[in-house]
Amino acid sequence: MNQVDYLRISLVDRCNFRCQYCMPEGAELDYILKQNLLTDEELLTLIQEVFIPVGFTRFRLTGGEPLLRPRVVELVRVIASLRETQDLSMTTNGFLLAPMAQSLYNAGLRRINISLDSLDPDVFDQIIGNRGRSRWQDVWNGIQAAYSVGFDPLKLNVVVIPDVNNHEVLDLAALTIDKQWHVRFIEFMPIGNTELFGDRGWIASEEIRQSIRARWGLTEAQVRGNGPADVFQIPGAKGTLGFISQMSECFCDRCNRMRLSADGWLRPCLLNETGQIDLKTALRTGVSTTELRQQVRELLAIKPEINFKFRDSGATGGYTRTMSQIGG
Ligand code: SAM
Ligand code: SF4
């Protein structure tokens, strides 16, 4: 059985972008009320007194947009300094990153994933739902800042959407040739915007690999924190190419993670909420951390049966929550 030691922590469900595939403009989302967000103190109590004792040692800060969380640098500092923390990383849209990259690094963050769905500012703005001043340059500046500060590995996440950005996969893959950047192509999943998914469908990783192979060739490779990605490399490139193929090559059976939402729900699986635990209410009503550890252990024991099976489901969509709400 897979050891489940990896917790994705959503720091906030809100976001300064409205990505078409995640929380499109006009979508009615029930945002978490401020008083229902886990406080810093509650979050740190859960990490130190519940998650670490039951075996979690690797943490990813995500959201929504994690850099919108007040005092995020301080949270990073505390989590990174815990003796048991073996790995701490963040997934961000990068918009606020440039001025924060150095302080996040100084606080102990070493690994970062930045979403970059297009190299074309117009396409990018269309994807993120932006109608004002272009935001592409700010994100690019964030990536450059993270690179010069020394984040390693620095990964760039690309959700590939037919007829939106699939024509850019070679240009995006080429970013890995001269710089030690790790571009990861993610298959579009039918959560968040099932209408767009219904209209466009998704592109299998193998199809993308074939076009890259035809252009440069591809060899198998490794990068720290592979997770569910299959990793390859353009021969001679400094960086790598990762493929996250939850639609075409369901990896639910080897899932090693759980998710903590910004309002304190512990979810055993991205798409199956069976057994989820409301840790915030438990803490606020005086349930002891000893009891919570027991509840989390019980959830860990049943996780293999709970794990959603994309393959078996036919992945038709209709999931009610978005990645931003669950903590993608
Ligand atoms: N706001 C941050 C960001 O965009 O990087 C972190 C949260 S976001 C929910 C985490 C990841 O989920 C991003 O890489 C995003 O591209 C991915 N994501 C969101 N909706 C998705 C979908 N429907 N299919 C595949 N990936 C999705
Ligand atoms: Fe925001 Fe990330 Fe969702 Fe885009 S993918 S809307 S940046 S949470």
mmCIF file of C-alpha atoms and ligand atoms in Angstrom:
data_model
loop_
_atom_site.group_PDB
_atom_site.id
_atom_site.type_symbol
_atom_site.label_atom_id
_atom_site.label_comp_id
_atom_site.label_asym_id
_atom_site.label_seq_id
_atom_site.Cartn_x
_atom_site.Cartn_y
_atom_site.Cartn_z
ATOM 1 C CA MET A 1 0.000 0.000 0.000
ATOM 2 C CA ASN A 2 1.175 3.516 -0.795
ATOM 3 C CA GLN A 3 2.395 5.549 2.138
ATOM 4 C CA VAL A 4 0.256 8.664 2.365
ATOM 5 C CA ASP A 5 2.674 11.306 3.637
ATOM 6 C CA TYR A 6 1.893 14.299 1.433
ATOM 7 C CA LEU A 7 -0.595 17.010 2.385
ATOM 8 C CA ARG A 8 -1.753 19.756 0.034
ATOM 9 C CA ILE A 9 -2.802 22.692 2.142
ATOM 10 C CA SER A 10 -5.125 25.314 0.691
ATOM 11 C CA LEU A 11 -4.310 28.633 2.350
ATOM 12 C CA VAL A 12 -7.244 30.512 0.834
ATOM 13 C CA ASP A 13 -9.992 29.628 -1.654
ATOM 14 C CA ARG A 14 -10.038 33.047 -3.320
ATOM 15 C CA CYS A 15 -7.962 33.965 -6.316
ATOM 16 C CA ASN A 16 -6.897 37.057 -8.243
ATOM 17 C CA PHE A 17 -7.324 35.154 -11.539
ATOM 18 C CA ARG A 18 -10.424 33.604 -13.082
ATOM 19 C CA CYS A 19 -8.908 30.825 -15.146
ATOM 20 C CA GLN A 20 -11.398 29.478 -17.652
ATOM 21 C CA TYR A 21 -10.743 25.899 -16.579
ATOM 22 C CA CYS A 22 -10.865 26.525 -12.841
ATOM 23 C CA MET A 23 -13.142 29.348 -11.665
ATOM 24 C CA PRO A 24 -14.434 31.061 -14.804
ATOM 25 C CA GLU A 25 -15.876 34.549 -14.639
ATOM 26 C CA GLY A 26 -19.560 34.479 -13.867
ATOM 27 C CA ALA A 27 -19.372 31.153 -12.025
ATOM 28 C CA GLU A 28 -21.207 31.340 -8.733
ATOM 29 C CA LEU A 29 -18.804 30.216 -6.076
ATOM 30 C CA ASP A 30 -19.538 30.108 -2.373
ATOM 31 C CA TYR A 31 -16.425 31.661 -0.930
ATOM 32 C CA ILE A 32 -15.397 30.709 2.558
ATOM 33 C CA LEU A 33 -16.263 33.420 5.066
ATOM 34 C CA LYS A 34 -13.247 34.960 6.760
ATOM 35 C CA GLN A 35 -14.263 33.640 10.172
ATOM 36 C CA ASN A 36 -14.391 30.122 8.755
ATOM 37 C CA LEU A 37 -10.836 30.114 7.419
ATOM 38 C CA LEU A 38 -8.395 28.187 9.554
ATOM 39 C CA THR A 39 -6.319 30.710 11.486
ATOM 40 C CA ASP A 40 -2.520 30.491 11.300
ATOM 41 C CA GLU A 41 -2.516 29.111 14.808
ATOM 42 C CA GLU A 42 -5.107 26.432 14.002
ATOM 43 C CA LEU A 43 -3.277 25.427 10.851
ATOM 44 C CA LEU A 44 0.040 25.105 12.678
ATOM 45 C CA THR A 45 -1.597 23.151 15.505
ATOM 46 C CA LEU A 46 -3.033 20.700 12.975
ATOM 47 C CA ILE A 47 0.315 20.308 11.217
ATOM 48 C CA GLN A 48 2.333 19.813 14.391
ATOM 49 C CA GLU A 49 -0.088 17.906 16.583
ATOM 50 C CA VAL A 50 -2.124 15.929 14.084
ATOM 51 C CA PHE A 51 -0.535 15.566 10.632
ATOM 52 C CA ILE A 52 3.125 15.130 11.545
ATOM 53 C CA PRO A 53 2.411 12.579 14.303
ATOM 54 C CA VAL A 54 0.365 10.422 11.893
ATOM 55 C CA GLY A 55 3.150 10.437 9.293
ATOM 56 C CA PHE A 56 2.770 13.463 7.003
ATOM 57 C CA THR A 57 6.177 14.970 6.256
ATOM 58 C CA ARG A 58 5.696 16.694 2.907
ATOM 59 C CA PHE A 59 3.541 19.772 2.502
ATOM 60 C CA ARG A 60 2.449 21.881 -0.460
ATOM 61 C CA LEU A 61 0.874 25.297 0.010
ATOM 62 C CA THR A 62 -1.766 26.024 -2.581
ATOM 63 C CA GLY A 63 -5.228 27.511 -2.976
ATOM 64 C CA GLY A 64 -6.994 29.483 -4.566
ATOM 65 C CA GLU A 65 -3.972 31.704 -4.747
ATOM 66 C CA PRO A 66 -1.695 31.059 -1.742
ATOM 67 C CA LEU A 67 0.163 34.377 -2.072
ATOM 68 C CA LEU A 68 -3.091 36.184 -1.206
ATOM 69 C CA ARG A 69 -2.891 34.755 2.304
ATOM 70 C CA PRO A 70 -1.751 37.391 4.800
ATOM 71 C CA ARG A 71 1.490 36.407 6.604
ATOM 72 C CA VAL A 72 2.181 33.615 4.116
ATOM 73 C CA VAL A 73 5.941 34.169 4.474
ATOM 74 C CA GLU A 74 5.700 33.670 8.227
ATOM 75 C CA LEU A 75 3.702 30.465 7.744
ATOM 76 C CA VAL A 76 6.376 29.201 5.364
ATOM 77 C CA ARG A 77 9.054 30.040 7.914
ATOM 78 C CA VAL A 78 7.394 28.035 10.684
ATOM 79 C CA ILE A 79 6.473 24.991 8.565
ATOM 80 C CA ALA A 80 9.934 24.882 6.931
ATOM 81 C CA SER A 81 11.620 25.037 10.334
ATOM 82 C CA LEU A 82 9.843 21.994 11.763
ATOM 83 C CA ARG A 83 12.288 19.130 12.236
ATOM 84 C CA GLU A 84 9.890 16.636 10.661
ATOM 85 C CA THR A 85 9.221 18.658 7.493
ATOM 86 C CA GLN A 86 11.038 16.820 4.721
ATOM 87 C CA ASP A 87 9.640 18.854 1.896
ATOM 88 C CA LEU A 88 7.767 22.133 1.558
ATOM 89 C CA SER A 89 6.595 23.502 -1.769
ATOM 90 C CA MET A 90 4.074 25.939 -3.211
ATOM 91 C CA THR A 91 1.832 26.151 -6.277
ATOM 92 C CA THR A 92 1.090 29.735 -7.306
ATOM 93 C CA ASN A 93 -0.153 31.665 -10.315
ATOM 94 C CA GLY A 94 2.959 33.829 -9.917
ATOM 95 C CA PHE A 95 1.216 37.192 -10.237
ATOM 96 C CA LEU A 96 2.388 38.457 -6.834
ATOM 97 C CA LEU A 97 5.599 36.450 -6.790
ATOM 98 C CA ALA A 98 8.297 38.801 -8.091
ATOM 99 C CA PRO A 99 8.508 41.029 -4.994
ATOM 100 C CA MET A 100 7.989 38.050 -2.630
ATOM 101 C CA ALA A 101 10.334 35.463 -4.141
ATOM 102 C CA GLN A 102 13.392 36.380 -2.055
ATOM 103 C CA SER A 103 11.538 36.502 1.264
ATOM 104 C CA LEU A 104 9.811 33.177 0.558
ATOM 105 C CA TYR A 105 13.204 31.648 -0.218
ATOM 106 C CA ASN A 106 14.761 33.173 2.887
ATOM 107 C CA ALA A 107 11.871 31.746 4.919
ATOM 108 C CA GLY A 108 12.829 28.255 3.762
ATOM 109 C CA LEU A 109 10.729 27.573 0.645
ATOM 110 C CA ARG A 110 12.869 25.828 -1.974
ATOM 111 C CA ARG A 111 10.445 24.325 -4.472
ATOM 112 C CA ILE A 112 7.846 26.235 -6.404
ATOM 113 C CA ASN A 113 5.352 25.460 -9.191
ATOM 114 C CA ILE A 114 4.106 28.397 -11.208
ATOM 115 C CA SER A 115 1.162 28.139 -13.585
ATOM 116 C CA LEU A 116 1.973 29.414 -17.077
ATOM 117 C CA ASP A 117 -0.520 28.325 -19.692
ATOM 118 C CA SER A 118 0.725 30.504 -22.546
ATOM 119 C CA LEU A 119 3.697 32.501 -23.772
ATOM 120 C CA ASP A 120 1.373 34.790 -25.678
ATOM 121 C CA PRO A 121 0.106 37.607 -23.422
ATOM 122 C CA ASP A 122 -3.209 37.806 -25.294
ATOM 123 C CA VAL A 123 -3.909 34.093 -25.017
ATOM 124 C CA PHE A 124 -2.748 34.171 -21.406
ATOM 125 C CA ASP A 125 -5.128 37.011 -20.522
ATOM 126 C CA GLN A 126 -7.945 35.215 -22.276
ATOM 127 C CA ILE A 127 -7.263 32.063 -20.233
ATOM 128 C CA ILE A 128 -7.046 33.850 -16.897
ATOM 129 C CA GLY A 129 -10.138 35.935 -17.639
ATOM 130 C CA ASN A 130 -8.329 39.268 -17.571
ATOM 131 C CA ARG A 131 -9.796 42.270 -19.354
ATOM 132 C CA GLY A 132 -7.588 45.013 -17.913
ATOM 133 C CA ARG A 133 -3.832 45.563 -18.101
ATOM 134 C CA SER A 134 -2.121 42.375 -19.210
ATOM 135 C CA ARG A 135 -0.902 40.220 -16.341
ATOM 136 C CA TRP A 136 1.407 38.018 -18.359
ATOM 137 C CA GLN A 137 4.510 40.176 -17.745
ATOM 138 C CA ASP A 138 3.977 40.154 -13.973
ATOM 139 C CA VAL A 139 3.830 36.363 -14.000
ATOM 140 C CA TRP A 140 6.904 36.174 -16.238
ATOM 141 C CA ASN A 141 8.724 38.526 -13.856
ATOM 142 C CA GLY A 142 7.689 36.227 -10.998
ATOM 143 C CA ILE A 143 9.171 33.220 -12.807
ATOM 144 C CA GLN A 144 12.414 35.088 -13.519
ATOM 145 C CA ALA A 145 12.627 36.276 -9.905
ATOM 146 C CA ALA A 146 12.090 32.748 -8.576
ATOM 147 C CA TYR A 147 14.797 31.477 -10.928
ATOM 148 C CA SER A 148 17.369 34.076 -9.958
ATOM 149 C CA VAL A 149 16.656 33.630 -6.261
ATOM 150 C CA GLY A 150 17.505 29.929 -6.667
ATOM 151 C CA PHE A 151 14.260 27.951 -6.420
ATOM 152 C CA ASP A 152 15.078 24.432 -7.514
ATOM 153 C CA PRO A 153 13.284 22.665 -8.998
ATOM 154 C CA LEU A 154 11.275 25.461 -10.570
ATOM 155 C CA LYS A 155 8.278 23.935 -12.329
ATOM 156 C CA LEU A 156 5.905 25.570 -14.784
ATOM 157 C CA ASN A 157 2.393 24.077 -14.905
ATOM 158 C CA VAL A 158 0.522 24.110 -18.199
ATOM 159 C CA VAL A 159 -3.082 22.903 -18.486
ATOM 160 C CA VAL A 160 -3.464 22.001 -22.158
ATOM 161 C CA ILE A 161 -6.822 22.999 -23.638
ATOM 162 C CA PRO A 162 -7.745 22.109 -27.213
ATOM 163 C CA ASP A 163 -7.906 25.146 -29.521
ATOM 164 C CA VAL A 164 -6.829 27.476 -26.725
ATOM 165 C CA ASN A 165 -3.158 26.802 -26.023
ATOM 166 C CA ASN A 166 -2.333 23.388 -27.528
ATOM 167 C CA HIS A 167 -0.616 25.127 -30.452
ATOM 168 C CA GLU A 168 2.008 26.364 -27.970
ATOM 169 C CA VAL A 169 3.229 23.079 -26.538
ATOM 170 C CA LEU A 170 6.470 23.091 -28.531
ATOM 171 C CA ASP A 171 7.269 26.697 -27.546
ATOM 172 C CA LEU A 172 6.550 25.879 -23.918
ATOM 173 C CA ALA A 173 8.614 22.692 -24.089
ATOM 174 C CA ALA A 174 11.495 24.699 -25.594
ATOM 175 C CA LEU A 175 11.745 26.713 -22.337
ATOM 176 C CA THR A 176 13.454 23.685 -20.787
ATOM 177 C CA ILE A 177 16.321 23.621 -23.285
ATOM 178 C CA ASP A 178 18.491 26.509 -22.059
ATOM 179 C CA LYS A 179 17.227 26.920 -18.504
ATOM 180 C CA GLN A 180 16.808 24.457 -15.708
ATOM 181 C CA TRP A 181 13.046 24.904 -15.807
ATOM 182 C CA HIS A 182 10.694 21.959 -15.567
ATOM 183 C CA VAL A 183 7.587 22.307 -17.697
ATOM 184 C CA ARG A 184 4.675 20.052 -16.751
ATOM 185 C CA PHE A 185 1.774 19.457 -19.078
ATOM 186 C CA ILE A 186 -1.432 18.670 -17.193
ATOM 187 C CA GLU A 187 -4.398 16.990 -18.843
ATOM 188 C CA PHE A 188 -7.489 19.143 -18.545
ATOM 189 C CA MET A 189 -9.887 17.605 -16.015
ATOM 190 C CA PRO A 190 -13.660 17.961 -16.015
ATOM 191 C CA ILE A 191 -13.786 19.912 -12.766
ATOM 192 C CA GLY A 192 -14.248 23.637 -12.387
ATOM 193 C CA ASN A 193 -15.588 24.341 -15.861
ATOM 194 C CA THR A 194 -17.400 21.333 -17.189
ATOM 195 C CA GLU A 195 -18.976 23.395 -19.999
ATOM 196 C CA LEU A 196 -15.568 24.258 -21.433
ATOM 197 C CA PHE A 197 -14.571 20.642 -20.969
ATOM 198 C CA GLY A 198 -17.715 19.509 -22.788
ATOM 199 C CA ASP A 199 -16.991 21.906 -25.673
ATOM 200 C CA ARG A 200 -13.273 21.294 -26.009
ATOM 201 C CA GLY A 201 -12.451 17.957 -24.439
ATOM 202 C CA TRP A 202 -8.878 17.232 -23.456
ATOM 203 C CA ILE A 203 -5.619 16.251 -25.073
ATOM 204 C CA ALA A 204 -3.789 13.130 -23.972
ATOM 205 C CA SER A 205 -0.202 13.470 -22.776
ATOM 206 C CA GLU A 206 0.924 10.915 -25.330
ATOM 207 C CA GLU A 207 -0.234 13.174 -28.143
ATOM 208 C CA ILE A 208 1.877 16.016 -26.754
ATOM 209 C CA ARG A 209 4.844 13.711 -26.249
ATOM 210 C CA GLN A 210 4.580 12.603 -29.855
ATOM 211 C CA SER A 211 4.813 16.141 -31.183
ATOM 212 C CA ILE A 212 7.805 16.887 -28.925
ATOM 213 C CA ARG A 213 9.461 13.589 -29.854
ATOM 214 C CA ALA A 214 9.028 14.356 -33.545
ATOM 215 C CA ARG A 215 10.709 17.756 -33.094
ATOM 216 C CA TRP A 216 13.637 16.977 -30.774
ATOM 217 C CA GLY A 217 13.395 13.396 -29.502
ATOM 218 C CA LEU A 218 12.651 12.532 -25.858
ATOM 219 C CA THR A 219 14.436 10.515 -23.196
ATOM 220 C CA GLU A 220 13.204 9.445 -19.764
ATOM 221 C CA ALA A 221 14.407 11.597 -16.870
ATOM 222 C CA GLN A 222 13.959 12.357 -13.159
ATOM 223 C CA VAL A 223 13.268 15.493 -11.182
ATOM 224 C CA ARG A 224 12.821 15.963 -7.436
ATOM 225 C CA GLY A 225 9.179 15.719 -6.400
ATOM 226 C CA ASN A 226 8.047 13.784 -9.492
ATOM 227 C CA GLY A 227 4.718 12.999 -7.833
ATOM 228 C CA PRO A 228 2.321 11.574 -10.390
ATOM 229 C CA ALA A 229 4.205 13.085 -13.347
ATOM 230 C CA ASP A 230 5.961 10.966 -15.971
ATOM 231 C CA VAL A 231 9.206 12.815 -16.596
ATOM 232 C CA PHE A 232 11.121 13.121 -19.847
ATOM 233 C CA GLN A 233 13.802 15.353 -21.285
ATOM 234 C CA ILE A 234 14.671 16.803 -24.650
ATOM 235 C CA PRO A 235 18.149 15.349 -25.289
ATOM 236 C CA GLY A 236 20.761 17.801 -23.970
ATOM 237 C CA ALA A 237 18.186 20.097 -22.324
ATOM 238 C CA LYS A 238 18.891 21.582 -18.892
ATOM 239 C CA GLY A 239 15.332 21.116 -17.628
ATOM 240 C CA THR A 240 12.733 18.372 -17.919
ATOM 241 C CA LEU A 241 9.215 17.807 -19.201
ATOM 242 C CA GLY A 242 6.584 16.307 -16.908
ATOM 243 C CA PHE A 243 3.261 14.853 -18.000
ATOM 244 C CA ILE A 244 0.384 14.583 -15.562
ATOM 245 C CA SER A 245 -2.035 12.208 -17.188
ATOM 246 C CA GLN A 246 -4.869 11.670 -14.739
ATOM 247 C CA MET A 247 -7.336 11.332 -17.618
ATOM 248 C CA SER A 248 -5.465 8.971 -19.920
ATOM 249 C CA GLU A 249 -3.376 7.046 -17.380
ATOM 250 C CA CYS A 250 -5.343 7.162 -14.118
ATOM 251 C CA PHE A 251 -2.879 7.137 -11.205
ATOM 252 C CA CYS A 252 -5.500 7.028 -8.440
ATOM 253 C CA ASP A 253 -4.183 3.625 -7.313
ATOM 254 C CA ARG A 254 -0.813 5.090 -6.307
ATOM 255 C CA CYS A 255 -2.200 8.243 -4.702
ATOM 256 C CA ASN A 256 -0.039 9.374 -1.782
ATOM 257 C CA ARG A 257 -1.821 12.583 -0.769
ATOM 258 C CA MET A 258 -4.645 14.178 1.118
ATOM 259 C CA ARG A 259 -5.955 17.722 0.936
ATOM 260 C CA LEU A 260 -6.759 20.227 3.641
ATOM 261 C CA SER A 261 -9.170 22.934 2.517
ATOM 262 C CA ALA A 262 -8.806 26.522 3.701
ATOM 263 C CA ASP A 263 -11.758 26.013 6.056
ATOM 264 C CA GLY A 264 -10.225 22.937 7.596
ATOM 265 C CA TRP A 265 -11.873 19.985 5.824
ATOM 266 C CA LEU A 266 -9.506 17.067 5.397
ATOM 267 C CA ARG A 267 -10.325 15.400 2.084
ATOM 268 C CA PRO A 268 -8.932 11.946 1.357
ATOM 269 C CA CYS A 269 -9.345 12.307 -2.418
ATOM 270 C CA LEU A 270 -9.670 15.147 -4.933
ATOM 271 C CA LEU A 271 -12.982 13.866 -6.240
ATOM 272 C CA ASN A 272 -14.447 11.723 -3.511
ATOM 273 C CA GLU A 273 -15.412 13.370 -0.249
ATOM 274 C CA THR A 274 -16.377 10.162 1.555
ATOM 275 C CA GLY A 275 -15.046 10.224 5.097
ATOM 276 C CA GLN A 276 -13.865 13.826 5.012
ATOM 277 C CA ILE A 277 -13.269 15.385 8.430
ATOM 278 C CA ASP A 278 -14.186 18.890 9.551
ATOM 279 C CA LEU A 279 -11.020 19.580 11.549
ATOM 280 C CA LYS A 280 -11.741 23.267 12.106
ATOM 281 C CA THR A 281 -15.074 22.668 13.839
ATOM 282 C CA ALA A 282 -13.491 19.862 15.819
ATOM 283 C CA LEU A 283 -10.718 22.161 17.059
ATOM 284 C CA ARG A 284 -13.143 24.980 17.840
ATOM 285 C CA THR A 285 -15.443 22.723 19.836
ATOM 286 C CA GLY A 286 -12.628 21.384 21.973
ATOM 287 C CA VAL A 287 -12.036 17.962 20.420
ATOM 288 C CA SER A 288 -8.555 16.934 21.522
ATOM 289 C CA THR A 289 -5.714 16.536 19.043
ATOM 290 C CA THR A 290 -5.321 12.966 20.349
ATOM 291 C CA GLU A 291 -8.854 12.212 19.151
ATOM 292 C CA LEU A 292 -8.177 13.983 15.825
ATOM 293 C CA ARG A 293 -5.060 11.912 15.236
ATOM 294 C CA GLN A 294 -7.185 8.801 15.703
ATOM 295 C CA GLN A 295 -9.795 10.066 13.217
ATOM 296 C CA VAL A 296 -7.114 10.878 10.633
ATOM 297 C CA ARG A 297 -5.533 7.430 11.110
ATOM 298 C CA GLU A 298 -8.924 5.835 10.450
ATOM 299 C CA LEU A 299 -9.335 7.922 7.314
ATOM 300 C CA LEU A 300 -5.851 6.918 6.146
ATOM 301 C CA ALA A 301 -6.802 3.264 6.617
ATOM 302 C CA ILE A 302 -9.828 3.496 4.326
ATOM 303 C CA LYS A 303 -8.248 5.828 1.724
ATOM 304 C CA PRO A 304 -7.403 3.075 -0.804
ATOM 305 C CA GLU A 305 -11.096 2.168 -1.083
ATOM 306 C CA ILE A 306 -12.156 5.809 -1.282
ATOM 307 C CA ASN A 307 -9.730 6.841 -4.013
ATOM 308 C CA PHE A 308 -11.716 7.982 -7.017
ATOM 309 C CA LYS A 309 -10.994 6.036 -10.177
ATOM 310 C CA PHE A 310 -10.937 8.344 -13.174
ATOM 311 C CA ARG A 311 -10.507 5.348 -15.394
ATOM 312 C CA ASP A 312 -13.582 3.511 -14.092
ATOM 313 C CA SER A 313 -15.749 6.618 -13.948
ATOM 314 C CA GLY A 314 -15.356 7.429 -17.611
ATOM 315 C CA ALA A 315 -14.301 10.880 -16.341
ATOM 316 C CA THR A 316 -17.431 12.505 -17.578
ATOM 317 C CA GLY A 317 -17.341 15.431 -15.203
ATOM 318 C CA GLY A 318 -20.025 17.181 -13.222
ATOM 319 C CA TYR A 319 -17.972 17.504 -10.027
ATOM 320 C CA THR A 320 -19.435 20.234 -7.907
ATOM 321 C CA ARG A 321 -16.242 21.709 -6.497
ATOM 322 C CA THR A 322 -13.465 23.533 -8.313
ATOM 323 C CA MET A 323 -9.739 22.962 -7.834
ATOM 324 C CA SER A 324 -9.573 26.379 -6.172
ATOM 325 C CA GLN A 325 -12.084 25.256 -3.542
ATOM 326 C CA ILE A 326 -10.529 21.867 -2.879
ATOM 327 C CA GLY A 327 -6.922 23.039 -2.887
ATOM 328 C CA GLY A 328 -5.580 21.979 -6.276
HETATM 329 N N1 SAM B 1 -3.593 29.436 -7.981
HETATM 330 C C1 SAM B 1 -2.498 28.538 -8.036
HETATM 331 C C2 SAM B 1 -2.149 28.169 -9.451
HETATM 332 O O1 SAM B 1 -2.967 28.381 -10.342
HETATM 333 O O2 SAM B 1 -1.049 27.669 -9.655
HETATM 334 C C3 SAM B 1 -2.686 27.295 -7.181
HETATM 335 C C4 SAM B 1 -4.044 26.651 -7.183
HETATM 336 S S1 SAM B 1 -4.536 25.916 -8.735
HETATM 337 C C5 SAM B 1 -6.135 25.315 -8.316
HETATM 338 C C6 SAM B 1 -3.490 24.486 -8.776
HETATM 339 C C7 SAM B 1 -3.342 23.824 -10.113
HETATM 340 O O3 SAM B 1 -4.596 23.277 -10.511
HETATM 341 C C8 SAM B 1 -2.909 24.757 -11.236
HETATM 342 O O4 SAM B 1 -1.727 24.266 -11.827
HETATM 343 C C9 SAM B 1 -4.055 24.697 -12.201
HETATM 344 O O5 SAM B 1 -3.618 24.818 -13.510
HETATM 345 C C10 SAM B 1 -4.665 23.327 -11.907
HETATM 346 N N2 SAM B 1 -6.059 23.191 -12.348
HETATM 347 C C11 SAM B 1 -7.124 23.938 -11.991
HETATM 348 N N3 SAM B 1 -8.250 23.495 -12.604
HETATM 349 C C12 SAM B 1 -7.882 22.436 -13.383
HETATM 350 C C13 SAM B 1 -8.577 21.561 -14.283
HETATM 351 N N4 SAM B 1 -9.883 21.674 -14.505
HETATM 352 N N5 SAM B 1 -7.864 20.599 -14.903
HETATM 353 C C14 SAM B 1 -6.527 20.466 -14.692
HETATM 354 N N6 SAM B 1 -5.817 21.257 -13.861
HETATM 355 C C15 SAM B 1 -6.481 22.245 -13.223
HETATM 356 FE FE1 SF4 B 2 -6.756 30.922 -9.585
HETATM 357 FE FE2 SF4 B 2 -5.071 28.913 -9.816
HETATM 358 FE FE3 SF4 B 2 -7.691 28.541 -10.254
HETATM 359 FE FE4 SF4 B 2 -6.301 29.970 -11.977
HETATM 360 S S1 SF4 B 2 -5.987 27.788 -11.502
HETATM 361 S S2 SF4 B 2 -8.292 30.539 -11.100
HETATM 362 S S3 SF4 B 2 -4.829 30.967 -10.706
HETATM 363 S S4 SF4 B 2 -6.761 29.051 -8.330
#
